Short mmCIF file of C-alpha atoms in Angstrom, two decimals:
data_model
loop_
_atom_site.label_atom_id
_atom_site.label_comp_id
_atom_site.label_asym_id
_atom_site.label_seq_id
_atom_site.Cartn_x
_atom_site.Cartn_y
_atom_site.Cartn_z
CA MET A 6 -54.41 25.38 28.08
CA ASP A 7 -52.13 25.92 30.72
CA LEU A 8 -48.27 25.84 30.26
CA SER A 9 -47.99 22.22 31.71
CA ARG A 10 -50.67 20.93 29.04
CA VAL A 11 -48.33 22.52 26.44
CA ARG A 12 -45.45 21.02 27.32
CA ILE A 13 -47.04 17.44 27.62
CA GLU A 14 -48.42 17.99 24.09
CA LEU A 15 -45.43 19.22 22.47
CA LEU A 16 -43.13 16.50 23.90
CA SER A 17 -45.90 13.82 22.70
CA GLY A 18 -45.81 15.38 19.47
CA LEU A 19 -41.83 15.31 19.34
CA THR A 20 -42.11 11.54 20.28
CA VAL A 21 -44.50 10.69 17.67
CA ALA A 22 -42.53 12.73 15.00
CA LEU A 23 -39.28 10.50 16.00
CA ALA A 24 -41.45 7.42 15.39
CA LEU A 25 -42.73 8.57 12.02
CA VAL A 26 -39.41 8.98 10.35
CA PRO A 27 -38.67 5.51 9.80
CA GLU A 28 -42.38 4.36 9.39
CA ALA A 29 -42.69 6.93 6.37
CA VAL A 30 -39.26 6.00 5.04
CA ALA A 31 -39.92 2.29 4.91
CA PHE A 32 -43.58 2.80 3.69
CA ALA A 33 -41.94 5.14 0.82
CA PHE A 34 -39.50 2.17 0.11
CA VAL A 35 -42.76 -0.51 -0.04
CA ALA A 36 -44.49 1.84 -2.60
CA GLY A 37 -41.37 2.08 -4.57
CA VAL A 38 -40.85 5.81 -4.28
CA HIS A 39 -38.34 8.25 -2.70
CA PRO A 40 -38.42 8.42 0.85
CA LEU A 41 -39.12 12.18 0.76
CA VAL A 42 -42.43 11.41 -0.89
CA GLY A 43 -43.31 9.48 2.25
CA LEU A 44 -42.05 12.29 4.66
CA TYR A 45 -43.89 14.80 2.72
CA ALA A 46 -47.12 12.95 3.18
CA ALA A 47 -46.81 12.38 6.71
CA PHE A 48 -45.98 15.91 7.28
CA ILE A 49 -49.07 17.23 5.06
CA VAL A 50 -51.55 14.51 5.92
CA GLY A 51 -50.46 14.88 9.50
CA LEU A 52 -50.91 18.41 9.72
CA ILE A 53 -53.99 18.96 8.12
CA THR A 54 -55.94 16.23 10.08
CA ALA A 55 -54.66 17.51 13.24
CA VAL A 56 -56.15 20.63 12.58
CA LEU A 57 -59.29 19.58 10.92
CA GLY A 58 -59.75 16.06 11.94
CA GLY A 59 -62.59 14.48 13.57
CA ARG A 60 -60.71 13.29 16.97
CA PRO A 61 -58.10 15.16 18.62
CA GLY A 62 -55.51 12.96 19.61
CA MET A 63 -55.06 11.03 16.44
CA ILE A 64 -52.10 11.17 14.12
CA SER A 65 -52.24 10.30 10.44
CA GLY A 66 -49.41 10.05 7.80
CA ALA A 67 -48.17 7.58 5.18
CA THR A 68 -49.27 3.92 6.14
CA GLY A 69 -48.24 0.57 4.90
CA ALA A 70 -51.84 -0.32 4.48
CA LEU A 71 -51.95 2.22 1.36
CA ALA A 72 -48.44 1.60 0.20
CA VAL A 73 -49.07 -2.02 -0.81
CA VAL A 74 -51.84 -0.99 -3.22
CA MET A 75 -49.57 1.86 -4.52
CA VAL A 76 -46.57 -0.19 -5.51
CA SER A 77 -48.40 -1.85 -8.56
CA LEU A 78 -49.53 1.74 -9.64
CA VAL A 79 -46.06 3.14 -9.45
CA ALA A 80 -44.24 0.19 -11.07
CA GLN A 81 -46.38 0.34 -14.08
CA HIS A 82 -47.31 3.99 -14.75
CA GLY A 83 -44.84 5.95 -12.57
CA VAL A 84 -44.84 8.17 -9.60
CA GLU A 85 -46.76 11.07 -11.52
CA TYR A 86 -49.77 8.76 -11.62
CA LEU A 87 -49.66 8.25 -8.09
CA PHE A 88 -49.90 11.90 -7.41
CA ALA A 89 -53.04 11.84 -9.73
CA THR A 90 -54.60 8.91 -7.79
CA ILE A 91 -54.00 10.74 -4.55
CA VAL A 92 -55.81 13.99 -5.59
CA LEU A 93 -58.81 11.42 -6.73
CA MET A 94 -58.58 9.68 -3.65
CA GLY A 95 -59.11 12.71 -1.64
CA ALA A 96 -61.99 14.19 -3.73
CA ILE A 97 -63.56 11.00 -3.22
CA GLN A 98 -62.94 11.00 0.38
CA ILE A 99 -64.42 14.62 0.79
CA ALA A 100 -67.67 13.58 -1.04
CA VAL A 101 -67.89 10.69 1.61
CA GLY A 102 -67.85 12.92 4.31
CA ILE A 103 -70.21 15.46 2.84
CA LEU A 104 -72.84 12.66 2.17
CA ARG A 105 -72.31 11.68 5.89
CA TRP A 106 -71.54 7.93 4.84
CA GLY A 107 -68.88 7.63 7.67
CA LYS A 108 -71.90 6.99 10.09
CA PHE A 109 -71.69 3.58 8.54
CA ILE A 110 -68.64 2.50 10.52
CA ARG A 111 -71.61 1.82 13.08
CA LEU A 112 -72.17 -1.22 11.39
CA VAL A 113 -68.72 -2.91 12.08
CA PRO A 114 -69.60 -5.22 15.04
CA HIS A 115 -67.28 -5.30 18.23
CA PRO A 116 -65.72 -8.62 17.21
CA VAL A 117 -64.36 -6.94 13.93
CA MET A 118 -63.07 -4.47 16.07
CA LEU A 119 -61.18 -6.91 18.02
CA GLY A 120 -59.86 -8.54 15.18
CA PHE A 121 -59.07 -5.20 13.32
CA VAL A 122 -56.75 -4.18 16.40
CA ASN A 123 -55.16 -7.57 16.78
CA GLY A 124 -54.46 -8.10 13.21
CA LEU A 125 -53.14 -4.59 12.83
CA ALA A 126 -50.74 -5.11 16.10
CA ILE A 127 -49.50 -8.11 14.39
CA VAL A 128 -48.94 -6.27 11.02
CA ILE A 129 -46.87 -3.47 13.23
CA PHE A 130 -44.90 -6.33 14.81
CA LEU A 131 -43.80 -7.78 11.66
CA ALA A 132 -42.85 -4.35 9.99
CA GLN A 133 -40.41 -4.00 12.59
CA LEU A 134 -38.54 -7.35 11.71
CA THR A 135 -37.22 -5.48 8.49
CA GLN A 136 -35.15 -3.24 10.78
CA PHE A 137 -33.21 -6.51 12.02
CA LYS A 138 -31.85 -7.00 8.37
CA VAL A 139 -28.74 -5.56 7.15
CA PRO A 140 -29.45 -1.72 5.65
CA GLY A 141 -29.43 -1.53 2.22
CA SER A 142 -29.88 -5.40 1.25
CA MET A 143 -33.37 -5.27 0.55
CA VAL A 144 -34.61 -4.88 -3.08
CA SER A 145 -37.84 -4.13 -4.90
CA ASP A 146 -39.61 -6.88 -6.69
CA GLY A 147 -42.15 -4.61 -8.17
CA HIS A 148 -44.55 -5.36 -5.29
CA GLY A 149 -42.43 -3.71 -2.36
CA MET A 150 -39.38 -4.55 -0.50
CA THR A 151 -38.40 -7.96 -0.24
CA GLY A 152 -35.21 -10.17 0.71
CA GLY A 153 -32.19 -8.83 2.39
CA GLN A 154 -29.74 -10.38 4.91
CA TRP A 155 -30.64 -10.78 8.91
CA LEU A 156 -28.20 -9.53 11.28
CA SER A 157 -26.31 -12.06 12.89
CA GLY A 158 -23.87 -12.80 15.69
CA ASN A 159 -22.62 -9.57 17.93
CA GLU A 160 -24.69 -7.21 15.50
CA LEU A 161 -27.96 -8.81 16.00
CA ALA A 162 -27.24 -9.42 19.97
CA LEU A 163 -26.32 -5.88 20.53
CA MET A 164 -29.63 -4.88 18.50
CA LEU A 165 -31.76 -7.16 20.93
CA VAL A 166 -30.21 -5.69 23.82
CA LEU A 167 -31.02 -2.01 22.72
CA VAL A 168 -34.72 -2.83 21.73
CA VAL A 169 -34.96 -4.55 25.38
CA LEU A 170 -33.37 -1.93 27.04
CA THR A 171 -35.64 0.88 25.21
CA MET A 172 -38.86 -1.26 26.27
CA GLY A 173 -37.32 -1.47 29.66
CA ILE A 174 -37.17 2.18 29.85
CA ILE A 175 -40.67 2.84 28.72
CA TRP A 176 -42.19 0.55 31.12
CA LEU A 177 -40.11 1.99 34.06
CA MET A 178 -40.59 5.62 33.14
CA PRO A 179 -43.83 6.07 34.33
CA LYS A 180 -43.08 4.62 37.71
CA VAL A 181 -40.30 7.38 38.22
CA THR A 182 -41.52 10.48 36.69
CA LYS A 183 -44.25 11.32 34.14
CA ALA A 184 -42.66 14.86 33.42
CA ILE A 185 -41.23 13.29 30.30
CA PRO A 186 -43.19 10.79 27.82
CA ALA A 187 -41.83 7.42 28.32
CA PRO A 188 -41.22 6.64 24.72
CA LEU A 189 -39.32 9.97 24.17
CA ALA A 190 -37.28 9.19 27.09
CA GLY A 191 -36.52 5.69 25.70
CA ILE A 192 -35.44 6.97 22.40
CA GLY A 193 -33.17 9.95 23.89
CA ILE A 194 -31.32 7.43 26.49
CA VAL A 195 -30.85 4.74 23.94
CA ALA A 196 -29.70 7.03 21.60
CA ALA A 197 -27.11 8.77 23.94
CA ILE A 198 -25.68 5.54 24.62
CA VAL A 199 -25.10 4.72 20.98
CA ILE A 200 -23.76 7.94 20.24
CA ILE A 201 -21.40 8.32 23.03
CA PHE A 202 -19.99 4.93 23.26
CA GLY A 203 -20.27 4.94 19.16
CA LEU A 204 -21.80 1.61 19.15
CA ASP A 205 -22.14 0.21 15.54
CA VAL A 206 -25.71 -0.35 15.13
CA PRO A 207 -28.30 0.39 12.35
CA ARG A 208 -29.50 4.02 12.29
CA VAL A 209 -32.15 5.96 10.61
CA GLY A 210 -29.54 7.38 8.24
CA ASP A 211 -28.64 3.91 7.18
CA MET A 212 -32.18 3.37 5.66
CA ALA A 213 -32.07 6.55 3.60
CA SER A 214 -31.06 10.43 3.70
CA ILE A 215 -34.32 12.19 5.21
CA GLU A 216 -32.59 15.64 4.26
CA GLY A 217 -34.70 17.69 1.84
CA GLY A 218 -36.58 21.28 1.53
CA LEU A 219 -40.04 22.22 1.82
CA PRO A 220 -42.56 20.48 -0.28
CA SER A 221 -43.15 22.54 -3.35
CA PHE A 222 -46.45 22.75 -5.47
CA HIS A 223 -46.59 20.37 -8.06
CA ILE A 224 -49.42 19.50 -10.61
CA PRO A 225 -49.18 15.86 -11.44
CA MET A 226 -47.50 15.45 -14.90
CA VAL A 227 -50.16 13.08 -16.39
CA PRO A 228 -52.35 13.31 -19.70
CA LEU A 229 -55.82 14.86 -18.71
CA ASN A 230 -57.78 12.38 -20.49
CA TYR A 231 -60.32 9.31 -20.31
CA GLU A 232 -57.44 6.98 -20.55
CA THR A 233 -55.50 8.47 -17.48
CA PHE A 234 -58.93 8.56 -15.59
CA GLU A 235 -59.59 4.74 -16.38
CA ILE A 236 -56.02 4.04 -14.97
CA ILE A 237 -56.45 6.02 -11.68
CA LEU A 238 -59.92 5.62 -10.97
CA PRO A 239 -59.57 1.82 -9.60
CA TYR A 240 -56.66 2.71 -7.32
CA ALA A 241 -58.34 5.90 -6.09
CA ILE A 242 -61.55 4.05 -5.05
CA ILE A 243 -59.62 1.20 -3.07
CA LEU A 244 -57.12 3.56 -1.62
CA SER A 245 -59.90 5.88 -0.41
CA ALA A 246 -61.83 2.92 1.03
CA ILE A 247 -59.11 1.56 2.90
CA GLY A 248 -58.08 4.77 4.04
CA LEU A 249 -61.49 5.70 5.19
CA ILE A 250 -61.70 2.32 7.00
CA GLU A 251 -58.53 2.45 9.00
CA SER A 252 -59.08 5.98 9.95
CA LEU A 253 -62.81 5.65 11.20
CA LEU A 254 -61.57 2.34 13.14
CA THR A 255 -58.78 4.38 14.73
CA LEU A 256 -60.98 7.06 15.32
CA ASN A 257 -63.15 4.83 17.46
CA LEU A 258 -60.66 3.40 19.26
CA VAL A 259 -59.04 6.36 20.14
CA GLY A 260 -62.46 7.70 21.11
CA GLU A 261 -62.69 4.66 23.65
CA MET A 262 -59.35 5.67 25.04
CA THR A 263 -60.29 9.65 25.71
CA ASN A 264 -64.09 9.35 26.09
CA GLN A 265 -64.67 11.24 22.86
CA ARG A 266 -67.60 10.54 20.30
CA GLY A 267 -68.65 11.51 17.34
CA GLY A 268 -66.67 13.26 14.30
CA ALA A 269 -66.66 10.42 11.68
CA SER A 270 -68.18 12.62 9.00
CA ARG A 271 -65.45 15.30 9.83
CA GLU A 272 -62.83 12.84 9.72
CA CYS A 273 -63.48 11.95 6.32
CA ILE A 274 -63.53 15.32 5.02
CA ALA A 275 -60.16 15.98 6.72
CA GLN A 276 -58.61 13.09 5.21
CA GLY A 277 -59.80 13.83 1.52
CA LEU A 278 -58.73 17.51 2.08
CA ALA A 279 -55.19 16.03 3.14
CA ASN A 280 -54.89 13.65 0.19
CA THR A 281 -56.14 16.18 -2.09
CA VAL A 282 -53.45 18.63 -1.05
CA THR A 283 -50.85 15.79 -0.80
CA GLY A 284 -51.23 14.97 -4.27
CA PHE A 285 -50.38 18.45 -5.46
CA PHE A 286 -46.96 18.57 -3.11
CA GLY A 287 -45.42 15.29 -4.15
CA GLY A 288 -46.79 13.17 -1.43
CA MET A 289 -48.05 9.40 -1.32
CA GLY A 290 -51.02 10.31 0.54
CA GLY A 291 -52.03 8.65 3.75
CA CYS A 292 -54.64 8.03 6.56
CA ALA A 293 -54.70 7.62 10.37
CA MET A 294 -52.17 5.53 12.05
CA ILE A 295 -53.11 3.43 14.92
CA GLY A 296 -49.39 2.85 16.12
CA GLN A 297 -48.44 6.47 16.38
CA SER A 298 -51.93 7.47 17.54
CA MET A 299 -51.39 5.06 20.51
CA ILE A 300 -48.05 6.81 21.23
CA ASN A 301 -49.68 10.32 21.25
CA VAL A 302 -52.55 9.06 23.46
CA LYS A 303 -50.15 7.16 25.92
CA SER A 304 -47.84 9.90 25.94
CA GLY A 305 -50.36 12.52 27.08
CA GLY A 306 -51.54 13.91 23.87
CA ARG A 307 -54.98 14.83 23.97
CA THR A 308 -55.47 18.07 21.96
CA ARG A 309 -54.78 19.09 18.51
CA LEU A 310 -51.68 20.87 19.35
CA ALA A 311 -49.74 17.39 19.70
CA GLY A 312 -50.59 16.49 16.18
CA ILE A 313 -49.92 19.89 15.01
CA ALA A 314 -46.61 19.66 16.76
CA ALA A 315 -45.51 16.14 15.38
CA ALA A 316 -46.11 17.42 11.98
CA LEU A 317 -44.06 20.49 12.25
CA PHE A 318 -41.39 18.60 14.10
CA LEU A 319 -41.23 16.17 11.10
CA LEU A 320 -40.87 19.07 8.78
CA ALA A 321 -37.93 20.59 10.96
CA PHE A 322 -36.47 17.08 10.76
CA ILE A 323 -36.33 17.08 7.16
CA VAL A 324 -35.22 20.68 6.53
CA ILE A 325 -32.97 21.53 9.50
CA ALA A 326 -32.13 18.53 11.74
CA ALA A 327 -31.73 15.72 9.49
CA PRO A 328 -27.99 14.94 10.25
CA LEU A 329 -29.02 14.54 13.91
CA ILE A 330 -32.05 12.55 13.33
CA GLU A 331 -30.30 10.21 11.44
CA GLN A 332 -27.96 9.35 14.12
CA ILE A 333 -30.97 7.78 16.14
CA PRO A 334 -30.54 3.72 16.51
CA LEU A 335 -33.34 2.02 14.71
CA ALA A 336 -33.34 -0.18 17.77
CA ALA A 337 -34.99 2.79 19.74
CA LEU A 338 -37.53 3.30 17.60
CA VAL A 339 -38.23 -0.67 17.33
CA GLY A 340 -38.48 -0.80 20.83
CA VAL A 341 -40.95 2.06 20.71
CA MET A 342 -42.99 0.28 18.25
CA PHE A 343 -42.78 -2.98 20.13
CA MET A 344 -44.34 -1.66 23.06
CA VAL A 345 -47.06 0.05 21.02
CA VAL A 346 -47.96 -3.61 19.68
CA ILE A 347 -48.26 -4.93 23.17
CA GLY A 348 -50.49 -1.97 24.32
CA THR A 349 -52.69 -2.32 21.00
CA PHE A 350 -53.23 -6.08 21.05
CA ALA A 351 -56.28 -6.82 22.65
CA TRP A 352 -55.17 -9.42 24.91
CA ASN A 353 -58.67 -9.97 26.77
CA SER A 354 -60.06 -11.13 23.45
CA LEU A 355 -57.75 -14.25 24.10
CA ARG A 356 -59.45 -14.70 27.23
CA ILE A 357 -63.08 -14.54 26.19
CA LEU A 358 -62.55 -16.51 22.85
CA MET A 359 -64.18 -19.62 24.80
CA LYS A 360 -66.79 -17.49 26.38
CA VAL A 361 -68.40 -15.56 23.52
CA PRO A 362 -70.67 -17.16 20.92
CA ARG A 363 -68.52 -19.39 18.63
CA THR A 364 -69.55 -17.04 15.61
CA ASP A 365 -68.18 -13.92 17.32
CA ALA A 366 -64.93 -15.81 18.26
CA PHE A 367 -64.59 -17.18 14.67
CA VAL A 368 -65.07 -13.54 13.56
CA ILE A 369 -62.09 -12.44 15.82
CA VAL A 370 -59.75 -14.58 14.71
CA LEU A 371 -61.04 -14.52 11.06
CA VAL A 372 -60.53 -10.69 10.78
CA THR A 373 -57.24 -11.00 12.75
CA VAL A 374 -56.08 -13.56 10.11
CA VAL A 375 -57.26 -11.88 6.86
CA THR A 376 -55.77 -8.39 8.14
CA VAL A 377 -52.39 -10.02 8.36
CA MET A 378 -52.65 -11.94 5.29
CA THR A 379 -54.23 -9.26 3.06
CA ASP A 380 -55.32 -5.81 3.88
CA LEU A 381 -57.46 -4.03 6.36
CA ALA A 382 -60.25 -3.47 3.89
CA ILE A 383 -60.63 -6.82 2.99
CA ALA A 384 -60.70 -8.00 6.47
CA VAL A 385 -63.29 -5.64 7.69
CA VAL A 386 -65.63 -6.27 4.80
CA VAL A 387 -65.02 -9.89 5.24
CA GLY A 388 -65.72 -9.56 8.95
CA VAL A 389 -68.95 -7.37 8.64
CA ILE A 390 -70.37 -9.78 6.01
CA VAL A 391 -69.97 -13.22 8.37
CA SER A 392 -71.42 -11.18 11.40
CA ALA A 393 -74.10 -9.96 9.18
CA LEU A 394 -74.95 -13.65 7.80
CA ALA A 395 -74.57 -14.82 11.34
CA TYR A 396 -77.10 -12.08 12.43
CA ALA A 397 -79.65 -12.99 9.76
CA TRP A 398 -79.47 -16.84 10.48
CA ASN A 399 -80.03 -16.14 14.19
CA ASN A 400 -82.95 -14.13 13.57
CA ALA A 401 -84.29 -16.39 10.78
CA THR A 402 -84.52 -18.92 13.67
CA ARG A 403 -86.65 -16.82 15.92
CA ILE A 404 -89.79 -16.79 13.79
CA ARG A 405 -92.54 -18.71 15.52
CA ALA A 406 -96.25 -18.20 16.18
CA LYS A 407 -98.62 -19.25 19.07
CA SER A 408 -102.14 -20.34 17.84
CA TYR A 409 -105.44 -20.61 19.63
CA THR A 410 -109.18 -20.56 18.57
CA THR A 411 -111.34 -18.02 19.46
CA PRO A 412 -115.22 -18.33 20.82
CA GLU A 413 -116.48 -17.41 17.32
CA GLY A 414 -114.36 -20.10 15.83
CA ALA A 415 -111.52 -18.34 14.17
CA ARG A 416 -107.90 -19.31 14.32
CA VAL A 417 -105.58 -16.99 15.78
CA TYR A 418 -101.73 -17.03 14.90
CA GLN A 419 -99.68 -14.88 17.15
CA VAL A 420 -96.48 -14.42 15.19
CA ASN A 421 -93.23 -13.56 17.11
CA GLY A 422 -89.85 -12.63 15.69
CA PRO A 423 -88.70 -10.46 12.50
CA LEU A 424 -90.01 -11.59 9.13
CA PHE A 425 -87.53 -10.84 6.50
CA PHE A 426 -85.78 -12.79 3.84
CA GLY A 427 -83.92 -15.03 6.18
CA SER A 428 -87.53 -16.24 8.02
CA SER A 429 -89.90 -15.91 5.13
CA ASP A 430 -89.81 -19.65 4.42
CA GLY A 431 -90.09 -20.45 8.16
CA PHE A 432 -92.98 -18.09 8.38
CA VAL A 433 -94.99 -19.91 5.62
CA GLU A 434 -94.22 -23.32 7.56
CA LEU A 435 -96.07 -21.78 10.44
CA PHE A 436 -99.45 -22.19 8.85
CA ASN A 437 -101.91 -25.04 8.00
CA PRO A 438 -104.29 -23.76 5.61
CA MET A 439 -105.90 -27.41 4.96
CA ASP A 440 -107.05 -27.89 8.68
CA ASP A 441 -107.50 -24.21 9.62
CA PRO A 442 -111.40 -22.99 10.07
CA LYS A 443 -112.61 -20.59 7.56
CA GLU A 444 -111.58 -17.43 9.49
CA VAL A 445 -107.82 -16.80 10.09
CA ILE A 446 -106.37 -14.02 11.96
CA ILE A 447 -102.69 -13.35 11.78
CA ASP A 448 -101.46 -11.06 14.46
CA PHE A 449 -98.18 -9.12 13.90
CA ALA A 450 -98.09 -7.33 17.53
CA ASP A 451 -94.92 -9.21 18.16
CA SER A 452 -93.32 -9.32 14.90
CA ARG A 453 -92.31 -6.88 12.20
CA VAL A 454 -92.45 -7.03 8.14
CA VAL A 455 -89.03 -5.83 7.16
CA ASP A 456 -88.67 -6.38 3.49
CA GLN A 457 -90.16 -7.49 0.01
CA SER A 458 -89.33 -11.04 0.82
CA ALA A 459 -91.92 -10.46 3.89
CA LEU A 460 -94.51 -9.28 1.71
CA GLN A 461 -94.09 -12.12 -0.66
CA ALA A 462 -94.29 -14.55 2.22
CA ILE A 463 -97.51 -12.80 3.45
CA GLU A 464 -99.14 -13.28 -0.04
CA ALA A 465 -97.84 -16.79 -0.30
CA VAL A 466 -99.54 -17.60 2.85
CA ALA A 467 -102.90 -15.84 1.81
CA SER A 468 -102.98 -17.73 -1.40
CA LYS A 469 -102.86 -20.95 0.19
CA TYR A 470 -105.62 -19.92 2.46
CA GLU A 471 -107.56 -18.43 -0.55
CA ALA A 472 -106.96 -21.81 -2.60
CA ALA A 473 -108.75 -23.55 0.44
CA GLY A 474 -111.57 -20.96 0.28
CA LYS A 475 -110.96 -19.25 3.68
CA ARG A 476 -110.32 -15.72 4.70
CA VAL A 477 -107.21 -14.21 6.25
CA GLN A 478 -106.95 -10.95 8.38
CA LEU A 479 -103.78 -9.16 9.10
CA ARG A 480 -103.56 -7.50 12.45
CA HIS A 481 -101.65 -4.86 14.56
CA LEU A 482 -99.12 -3.91 11.80
CA SER A 483 -96.63 -1.52 12.97
CA PRO A 484 -96.25 2.01 10.85
CA ASP A 485 -93.47 1.03 9.33
CA CYS A 486 -94.89 -2.39 8.27
CA HIS A 487 -98.00 -0.34 6.82
CA GLN A 488 -95.69 1.58 4.75
CA LEU A 489 -94.08 -1.32 3.32
CA LEU A 490 -97.50 -2.88 2.57
CA THR A 491 -98.56 0.06 1.12
CA LYS A 492 -95.73 0.68 -1.22
CA ALA A 493 -96.15 -2.84 -2.75
CA GLY A 494 -98.22 -2.41 -5.75
CA HIS A 495 -100.26 -5.55 -5.12
CA LEU A 496 -101.11 -4.85 -1.60
CA MET A 497 -103.63 -2.46 -0.57
CA VAL A 498 -103.75 -0.70 2.98
CA ASP A 499 -106.68 0.78 4.67
CA SER A 500 -105.41 4.59 4.54
CA ASP A 501 -107.65 5.70 7.28
CA ASP A 502 -106.09 4.05 9.88
CA ASP A 503 -104.07 5.72 12.50
CA PRO A 504 -100.12 5.26 12.55
CA ASP A 505 -99.83 6.62 15.91
CA TYR A 506 -101.64 3.49 17.60
CA ALA A 507 -101.42 -0.38 17.50
CA LEU A 508 -102.99 -1.06 13.90
CA ALA A 509 -105.76 -3.69 13.31
CA VAL A 510 -106.52 -3.97 9.57
CA ASP A 511 -108.30 -6.66 7.88
CA TYR A 512 -107.32 -8.21 4.72
CA GLY A 513 -109.62 -10.23 2.30
CA VAL A 514 -108.13 -12.56 -0.17
CA ARG A 515 -109.60 -11.80 -3.51
CA THR A 516 -108.47 -13.09 -6.72
CA GLY A 517 -104.89 -13.67 -5.58
CA ILE A 518 -104.28 -10.19 -3.99
CA LEU A 519 -104.50 -9.05 -0.56
CA ALA A 520 -107.36 -6.07 -0.54
CA GLY A 521 -108.57 -3.90 2.06
CA ASP A 522 -111.78 -5.09 3.81
CA HIS A 523 -114.07 -2.45 5.33
#
């Protein structure tokens, strides 16, 4: 790696670290824990995933999606139970990685990805609005930080001017020079203006002091019994699911931007290891952060060095440079995050809503709304379920058959389309046992038998022909269809058929079963 690349990676890491500070503090407040608990999580999770994660360029740390789940646990049982939960959460994520279940993220359709990106952009935007409230005026209601007095008058006007100035610098800087990441330049210039002119605006230190020492090893002080396990297991499962979904979707998004592929299982293991370690060092756990990942990628971060540097810079802020970092105006960091929102939101999805199928458009809007109203995990699950049901319905309507009569007098049905639970009823309705001749051939050359419902449908058709005193032959079953028919105890398949070629297997109907006819 040449020196110019090292410089870019280090500056990108510094930019990310500066943006991590208020986010970690804010999410710690949401979870109802000390700010250092969030900062330690951002450092440990960020460092371990940067070294071992599945995608160079990704940034991980304490996130709001996890914090909103943690708050009820902390309120009811205390922070020690949170640490124990994070350890168990990490173990579950490691198991998911070892079992290579991360690959199932491929089942998330593109409309769900668009909805996820749009919803998360809106969530990031809404999270920044709390910075426009008077520091210290927000209180905890047991479900996170709420209330607070909005800035007004000159204070609000000055805050907005600084936010817009930061955004303007970030937009203009790349046109002037790329020697310094634009977000870092925006933070630096606005911070210098505020400090030099002594402007009275909210600063990082107004949220909370970030000064602290090195994180120390700490075994969660909870009873090691079944009752504790019952308390923490549901939270650990939910947190691990949310963390992995957000991390794997961010992995895909960063991969699209940097032309990288793979790494899902490795990312699961890295996230799990990071959370396990975090739980033993007094951190609140975390996952991939789409906002900070976007800052890193757009600032030029492409290697693991940027993520490592971000984590180490953050630790340096806590241990050494807290008084300096606390002077940074929140307006500068809000401006950075607003630019992240603009860059993250899939604006093209608005343009294509009227062009894509209505189901896809509905899924995009649905996932966006559910992400904002509830959380990411529920939104993705709902989106996948709706997409799967729409896919099943579309395929169910594709089952059809062409029929003709052979010179020998047999009626041939050429089935087209997949035969599965959604199309099984339609398949049965394709046939007319009462009017068909004595010999009926069902040709599956253009179809596929998918599941048990398909087998039942075949038997239902065969039973109707048997009741009418007629004979059915099944032809051109693919090898995997053969396997399904063989596994079904009530169906017999000629085992001498060569599975490497198109199959032509005859079945005679005898006493309500389909038996091989030789």
